[in-house]
Coordinates of C-alpha atoms and ligand atoms in Angstrom, one line a residue:
M1 CA 0.0 0.0 0.0
K2 CA 1.3 3.4 -1.0
R3 CA -1.5 5.9 -0.3
L4 CA -3.7 5.7 2.8
G5 CA -6.7 8.0 3.3
V6 CA -7.7 8.6 6.9
L7 CA -11.2 9.8 7.8
G8 CA -11.6 10.6 11.5
G9 CA -15.0 11.3 13.0
T10 CA -17.5 10.8 15.7
F11 CA -19.6 8.8 13.3
D12 CA -22.6 9.3 15.6
P13 CA -24.0 7.8 13.4
I14 CA -22.1 7.2 10.2
H15 CA -24.1 8.2 7.1
F16 CA -23.9 8.4 3.3
G17 CA -22.2 11.8 3.5
H18 CA -19.2 10.2 5.1
L19 CA -19.2 7.3 2.7
V20 CA -19.6 9.4 -0.5
A21 CA -16.8 11.8 0.7
A22 CA -14.5 8.8 1.4
E23 CA -15.2 7.1 -1.9
A24 CA -14.8 10.3 -3.9
A25 CA -11.6 11.2 -2.2
A26 CA -10.3 7.7 -2.9
E27 CA -11.1 8.1 -6.5
V28 CA -9.7 11.6 -7.0
L29 CA -6.6 11.0 -5.0
D30 CA -5.9 7.5 -6.1
L31 CA -6.0 6.1 -2.6
D32 CA -5.3 2.4 -2.0
R33 CA -7.4 2.4 1.2
V34 CA -9.5 4.7 3.4
L35 CA -9.2 4.0 7.1
F36 CA -12.2 5.2 9.1
V37 CA -11.2 6.1 12.6
P38 CA -14.0 6.6 15.1
C39 CA -12.9 8.8 17.9
G40 CA -12.8 7.2 21.3
R41 CA -13.2 10.1 23.7
P42 CA -13.8 13.5 22.1
P43 CA -11.3 16.0 23.8
H44 CA -13.8 18.8 24.3
R45 CA -16.9 17.0 25.2
P46 CA -18.1 15.8 28.6
A47 CA -18.6 12.0 28.8
G48 CA -22.2 11.0 28.3
Q49 CA -22.9 13.4 25.3
T50 CA -21.8 10.9 22.7
T51 CA -23.1 7.4 21.9
P52 CA -20.8 4.7 23.5
A53 CA -17.8 4.2 21.3
E54 CA -18.4 0.5 20.7
H55 CA -21.8 1.3 19.1
R56 CA -20.2 3.9 16.9
Y57 CA -17.4 1.6 16.0
L58 CA -19.8 -1.3 15.1
M59 CA -22.0 1.0 13.0
T60 CA -18.9 2.1 11.1
V61 CA -17.9 -1.5 10.5
L62 CA -21.4 -2.3 9.2
A63 CA -21.4 0.7 6.9
T64 CA -18.0 0.1 5.3
A65 CA -18.0 -3.8 5.2
G66 CA -19.1 -3.9 1.5
N67 CA -16.3 -1.7 0.2
P68 CA -12.9 -3.5 -0.4
R69 CA -11.1 -0.2 -0.1
F70 CA -12.5 0.7 3.3
R71 CA -11.2 -0.3 6.7
V72 CA -12.1 0.7 10.3
S73 CA -9.5 1.3 13.0
R74 CA -10.0 0.8 16.7
M75 CA -6.9 2.8 17.6
E76 CA -8.7 5.7 19.1
L77 CA -11.1 3.5 21.0
D78 CA -8.3 1.4 22.5
R79 CA -6.0 4.3 23.4
P80 CA -6.6 5.7 26.9
G81 CA -7.4 9.4 27.3
P82 CA -8.9 11.9 24.9
S83 CA -8.6 11.2 21.1
Y84 CA -6.3 13.6 19.3
T85 CA -5.8 13.3 15.5
V86 CA -2.1 14.1 15.8
D87 CA -1.6 11.0 18.1
T88 CA -3.4 8.8 15.6
L89 CA -1.3 10.0 12.7
E90 CA 1.9 9.6 14.7
E91 CA 0.8 6.0 15.5
L92 CA 0.0 5.3 11.8
R93 CA 3.3 6.8 10.7
A94 CA 5.2 4.7 13.2
E95 CA 3.3 1.5 12.1
L96 CA 3.5 2.1 8.3
G97 CA 6.9 3.6 8.0
P98 CA 8.0 6.6 5.9
D99 CA 7.0 5.3 2.4
V100 CA 3.2 5.3 2.8
A101 CA 1.6 8.7 2.1
L102 CA -1.1 9.6 4.7
I103 CA -3.9 11.7 3.4
F104 CA -6.2 13.0 6.2
I105 CA -9.7 13.7 4.8
V106 CA -11.8 16.4 6.4
G107 CA -15.0 18.2 5.7
A108 CA -14.8 22.0 5.3
D109 CA -16.4 22.5 8.7
A110 CA -13.7 20.4 10.4
F111 CA -10.9 22.0 8.4
L112 CA -12.0 25.5 9.5
G113 CA -11.7 24.4 13.1
M114 CA -8.4 22.6 12.7
D115 CA -6.3 25.6 14.0
R116 CA -7.8 24.8 17.4
W117 CA -6.8 21.1 17.3
K118 CA -3.7 19.8 19.1
D119 CA -0.6 20.5 17.1
P120 CA -2.0 21.3 13.7
E121 CA 1.4 21.9 12.2
R122 CA 2.5 18.4 13.2
I123 CA -0.7 17.1 11.6
L124 CA 0.4 18.7 8.3
E125 CA 3.9 17.3 8.6
L126 CA 2.6 13.8 9.1
A127 CA -0.2 13.9 6.5
E128 CA -1.4 15.8 3.5
V129 CA -4.9 17.1 4.1
A130 CA -7.8 16.7 1.6
V131 CA -10.7 19.1 2.3
V132 CA -14.1 18.1 1.1
S133 CA -16.8 20.8 0.6
R134 CA -19.8 20.6 2.9
P135 CA -23.2 22.1 2.1
G136 CA -23.8 25.1 4.3
W137 CA -20.0 25.8 4.6
N138 CA -18.5 28.4 2.4
D139 CA -15.8 27.2 0.0
G140 CA -14.5 30.8 0.0
A141 CA -13.7 30.5 3.7
V142 CA -11.6 27.4 3.0
E143 CA -9.7 29.3 0.2
A144 CA -9.2 32.3 2.5
R145 CA -7.8 30.1 5.2
L146 CA -5.4 28.5 2.8
Q147 CA -4.3 31.9 1.6
A148 CA -3.6 33.0 5.2
M149 CA -1.6 29.9 6.0
P150 CA 2.2 29.8 5.6
A151 CA 3.0 28.6 2.1
H152 CA 4.8 25.4 3.2
L153 CA 1.7 24.4 5.2
A154 CA -0.8 25.4 2.6
A155 CA 1.1 23.3 0.1
R156 CA 0.1 20.2 2.1
V157 CA -3.6 20.9 1.8
R158 CA -5.8 20.2 -1.2
H159 CA -9.4 21.4 -1.6
L160 CA -11.2 18.6 -3.6
D161 CA -13.6 19.3 -6.3
I162 CA -16.3 16.8 -5.4
D163 CA -20.0 17.0 -4.8
P164 CA -20.9 16.5 -1.2
L165 CA -24.2 15.2 0.2
N166 CA -26.2 17.4 2.4
I167 CA -26.4 15.0 5.4
S168 CA -25.2 15.5 8.9
A169 CA -25.2 13.2 11.9
R170 CA -26.7 15.9 14.0
E171 CA -29.7 16.2 11.7
L172 CA -30.1 12.4 11.8
R173 CA -30.0 12.4 15.6
R174 CA -32.6 15.1 15.6
R175 CA -34.9 13.1 13.3
L176 CA -34.4 9.8 15.1
S177 CA -35.2 11.5 18.5
Q178 CA -38.5 12.7 17.0
G179 CA -39.3 9.3 15.5
R180 CA -38.9 10.6 12.0
S181 CA -37.5 8.7 9.0
V182 CA -33.8 8.6 8.2
R183 CA -34.2 6.0 5.5
Y184 CA -32.0 6.5 2.4
L185 CA -29.6 8.8 4.4
L186 CA -27.5 6.0 5.8
P187 CA -27.0 2.3 5.1
Q188 CA -29.9 0.1 6.0
Q189 CA -27.6 -2.1 8.1
V190 CA -26.8 0.9 10.3
L191 CA -30.5 1.8 10.6
D192 CA -31.3 -1.8 11.6
Y193 CA -28.5 -1.6 14.3
I194 CA -29.8 1.7 15.6
Q195 CA -33.3 0.2 15.9
Q196 CA -32.2 -3.0 17.5
H197 CA -30.2 -1.1 20.1
G198 CA -32.7 1.7 20.7
L199 CA -30.1 4.4 20.0
Y200 CA -31.0 8.1 19.6
R201 CA -34.4 7.9 21.2
G202 CA -35.8 10.6 23.5
S203 CA -34.1 13.1 25.7
H204 CA -30.6 11.6 25.5
A205 CA -30.6 12.3 21.8
E206 CA -31.7 15.9 22.4
L207 CA -28.7 16.4 24.7
M208 CA -26.3 15.1 22.1
E209 CA -27.3 17.7 19.6
Q210 CA -25.2 20.3 21.4
K211 CA -21.9 18.6 20.9
A212 CA -18.9 19.9 19.0
P213 CA -17.1 18.0 16.3
C214 CA -14.6 15.3 17.5
Ligands
ATP301 P1 -22.1 15.9 13.7 O1 -23.3 16.5 13.0 O2 -22.4 15.1 14.9 O3 -20.9 16.8 13.8 P2 -21.1 14.9 11.2 O4 -22.2 14.6 10.2 O5 -20.4 16.3 11.0 O6 -21.7 14.8 12.6 P3 -18.6 13.8 11.9 O7 -18.4 12.4 12.5 O8 -18.5 15.0 12.8 O9 -20.0 13.8 11.2 O10 -17.7 14.0 10.7 C1 -16.5 13.3 10.5 C2 -15.8 13.9 9.3 O11 -16.6 13.8 8.1 C3 -15.6 15.5 9.4 O12 -14.4 15.8 8.8 C4 -16.8 16.0 8.6 O13 -16.5 17.3 8.2 C5 -16.9 15.0 7.5 N1 -18.3 15.0 7.0 C6 -19.4 14.7 7.7 N2 -20.5 14.7 6.9 C7 -20.1 15.1 5.7 C8 -20.8 15.3 4.4 N3 -22.1 15.2 4.3 N4 -20.0 15.6 3.4 C9 -18.6 15.7 3.5 N5 -18.0 15.5 4.6 C10 -18.7 15.2 5.7
MG302 MG1 -19.3 17.0 12.6

């Protein structure tokens, strides 16, 4: 393997927006694999505001199982303490050696918040960053941020020209908590899992709407 895409997220729950972004990035960037990395413990969120990690992990496995290019990692679940992307990329780099290119895939919303993440410069040393547009997020803001970055860092970022789906996990949680349909917005296997385990029902789901990205 020469080129590994990495898509981190809360995946609470995973939906077709994630899957389409990963597939499109794989196609455009000629990635051998895309590794989905559900976050274990979001750094800036009190415990109890996120669906338990094992549920989010299993939903991600169910959603990606049919795609030979997709894999799911437990590394953030199994690492104690808060989940930081920089630690994940360090671990992958150590595991895979210097010859595998790491491409960290982010939505425009996540990219615009990355300056507040732990050690963003190190993230850009360890990986190239591929930014995927997101409906409701201004592509101009992404371009402006790139212009404002030091050239050697901006050179590590690529804004992909792919059509995103207008789906967010937050909206799915809202609909599920109201008993509304989310069919055709996420894989049926994930929906079956949600229903079997009674996830996103009632007031707990309302609470989770307030959370910040992982
Ligand atoms: P939430 O509403 O809970 O924040 P989310 O739908 O944004 O959920 P995350 O798990 O936060 O999902 O996202 C993981 C990564 O996938 C982030 O980089 C995010 O920008 C990206 N992403 C999420 N949904 C989409 C989408 N519809 N199109 C493109 N990228 C997406
Ligand atoms: Mg998000």
